[in-house]
Amino acid sequence: MLVLGIETSCDETGLAIYDSDRGLLGHILHSQVNLHEAYGGVVPELASRDHIRLILPLLESLFNRTGVKKEAIDAIAYTQGPGLSGALLVGSSLAEALAFSLQIPTIPIHHLEGHLLAPLLEKNAPSFPFIALLVSGGHTQIIHVKKIGQYEIIGDTLDDAAGEAFDKTAQLLGLGYPGGQALSLLAEKGKPFFELPRPLIHKKDLNFSFSGLKTAVLYLIRAQENLTDEIKADIAFAFQEAITEVLTKKCLHALDQYQLKQLVVSGGVGANKQLRQKLTTELYKKNYEVFFPRLEFCTDNGAMIAFAGAMRLDTSLKYDLAFSVKPRWQLA
Ligand code: KG4
Ligand code: ZN
């Protein structure tokens, strides 16, 4: 079965074709980062317009690149939510219109389900059940994944998401938006000089809180007489150490509590090198395994939506075919 996947929930236009026999046939992605950079965040109206401008040419390129004819597609999966309503409407209306013209079904997908299944696109994939750490710009959740469609959220952030904390700290250090990757590159040049708090690290529950960490960075910056590039790098280092240590500890707690040995990491912050290293080292010590998507599938993409669609086809879960978007959709 061939599934076309469409992702337009925020500032990336992603399209992909997944074959349930042969795997991923191809994907294409356009990022709007340059468009929103000047505003320090995503401007919803600009995002929708850019999706409209590019989605058809991108779809054409994907068909050309993969050699797949649109008539060969068996189903269309698209991100129905959560996300920006205007942006979601671009992907969903293309999906529904194309599906109607081809007389094939659509499969509305939860964006976070796409993220948490992304590591299953890799050759070395985990098997159900497992624990997932979902760390993106808007979410920081620990999820007990029992099987497709059965997700129990067992840990969440009480305030800022991990990606948000990276982005806000990056902004305080003058690194632009979104700053997660820039901050992690700067941290590579830093030394272990400053110590920052590790919020909730000693609590046995699986929740997070990162706004205090960001405030601690703000006070640390204010306390510097001369904020040199060297000091900035040391602060970035301290921030990254603190946040990755908290994320790692809570994942270990979750695996212990649920007596599971497999951890899946996904979402944009899953691209963070230090987090990947820490989790790999700490889980190895306990004979646990950690699975990451390839770097390009950590952030938003169409491949994870096409894949989630193919998994949903396999389990023949029924959806109503109403044409709507769900900007605030709970995963559980
Ligand atoms: O999953 P994603 O593409 O979008 C959402 O659904 O939110 O995640 C984007 C987030 C941003 O906050 C970005 O700064 C962060 O992921 N990010 C990183 C890295 N690459 C992206 N954070 C830390 N280290 C990175 N290397
Ligand atoms: Zn995302």
Tab-separated table of C-alpha atoms and ligand atoms in Angstrom, residues 9-12 111-112 115 135-139 162-164 166-167 177-182 184 240 266-273 298-300, ligand 1:
chain	number	residue	atom	x	y	z
A	9	SER	CA	1.227	21.967	11.290
A	10	CYS	CA	3.713	24.769	11.822
A	11	ASP	CA	6.616	26.185	9.820
A	12	GLU	CA	7.697	23.183	7.754
A	111	HIS	CA	1.337	15.404	14.909
A	112	LEU	CA	2.868	14.006	18.108
A	115	HIS	CA	6.988	12.292	16.085
A	135	VAL	CA	10.917	16.796	23.218
A	136	SER	CA	9.889	19.497	20.747
A	137	GLY	CA	9.359	23.238	20.670
A	138	GLY	CA	5.895	22.885	22.189
A	139	HIS	CA	6.035	19.616	24.131
A	162	ALA	CA	12.424	21.729	26.482
A	163	GLY	CA	12.708	23.238	22.984
A	164	GLU	CA	11.144	26.452	24.256
A	166	PHE	CA	16.510	26.083	24.498
A	167	ASP	CA	15.032	28.799	22.276
A	177	TYR	CA	15.493	32.037	16.540
A	178	PRO	CA	15.019	29.093	16.770
A	179	GLY	CA	18.147	28.843	18.836
A	180	GLY	CA	18.317	25.207	19.979
A	181	GLN	CA	20.873	24.106	17.445
A	182	ALA	CA	22.934	27.330	17.679
A	184	SER	CA	24.225	23.422	21.294
A	240	GLN	CA	22.795	22.208	28.163
A	266	SER	CA	11.817	12.161	19.196
A	267	GLY	CA	11.021	15.792	18.452
A	268	GLY	CA	13.403	18.617	17.550
A	269	VAL	CA	15.410	18.501	20.793
A	270	GLY	CA	16.066	14.825	20.027
A	271	ALA	CA	18.633	16.161	17.536
A	272	ASN	CA	20.710	17.479	20.440
A	273	LYS	CA	24.095	15.740	20.453
A	298	CYS	CA	13.760	14.681	14.578
A	299	THR	CA	12.206	17.957	13.477
A	300	ASP	CA	8.902	18.209	11.562
B	1	KG4	O1	9.779	19.035	16.697
B	1	KG4	P1	10.118	20.391	16.214
B	1	KG4	O2	10.699	20.545	14.838
B	1	KG4	O3	8.895	21.336	16.193
B	1	KG4	C1	7.846	21.289	17.089
B	1	KG4	O4	6.908	20.486	16.830
B	1	KG4	O5	7.962	22.033	18.094
B	1	KG4	O6	11.108	21.021	17.319
B	1	KG4	C2	11.644	22.302	17.212
B	1	KG4	C3	12.453	22.586	18.470
B	1	KG4	C4	12.941	24.026	18.571
B	1	KG4	O7	12.658	24.508	19.863
B	1	KG4	C5	14.437	23.918	18.325
B	1	KG4	O8	15.193	24.927	18.945
B	1	KG4	C6	14.748	22.557	18.911
B	1	KG4	O9	13.635	21.762	18.511
B	1	KG4	N1	16.007	21.993	18.401
B	1	KG4	C7	17.078	21.729	19.181
B	1	KG4	C8	18.099	21.228	18.331
B	1	KG4	N2	17.591	21.196	17.046
B	1	KG4	C9	16.316	21.664	17.126
B	1	KG4	N3	17.264	21.876	20.502
B	1	KG4	C10	18.452	21.508	21.008
B	1	KG4	N4	19.480	21.038	20.269
B	1	KG4	C11	19.339	20.878	18.933
B	1	KG4	N5	20.358	20.395	18.222
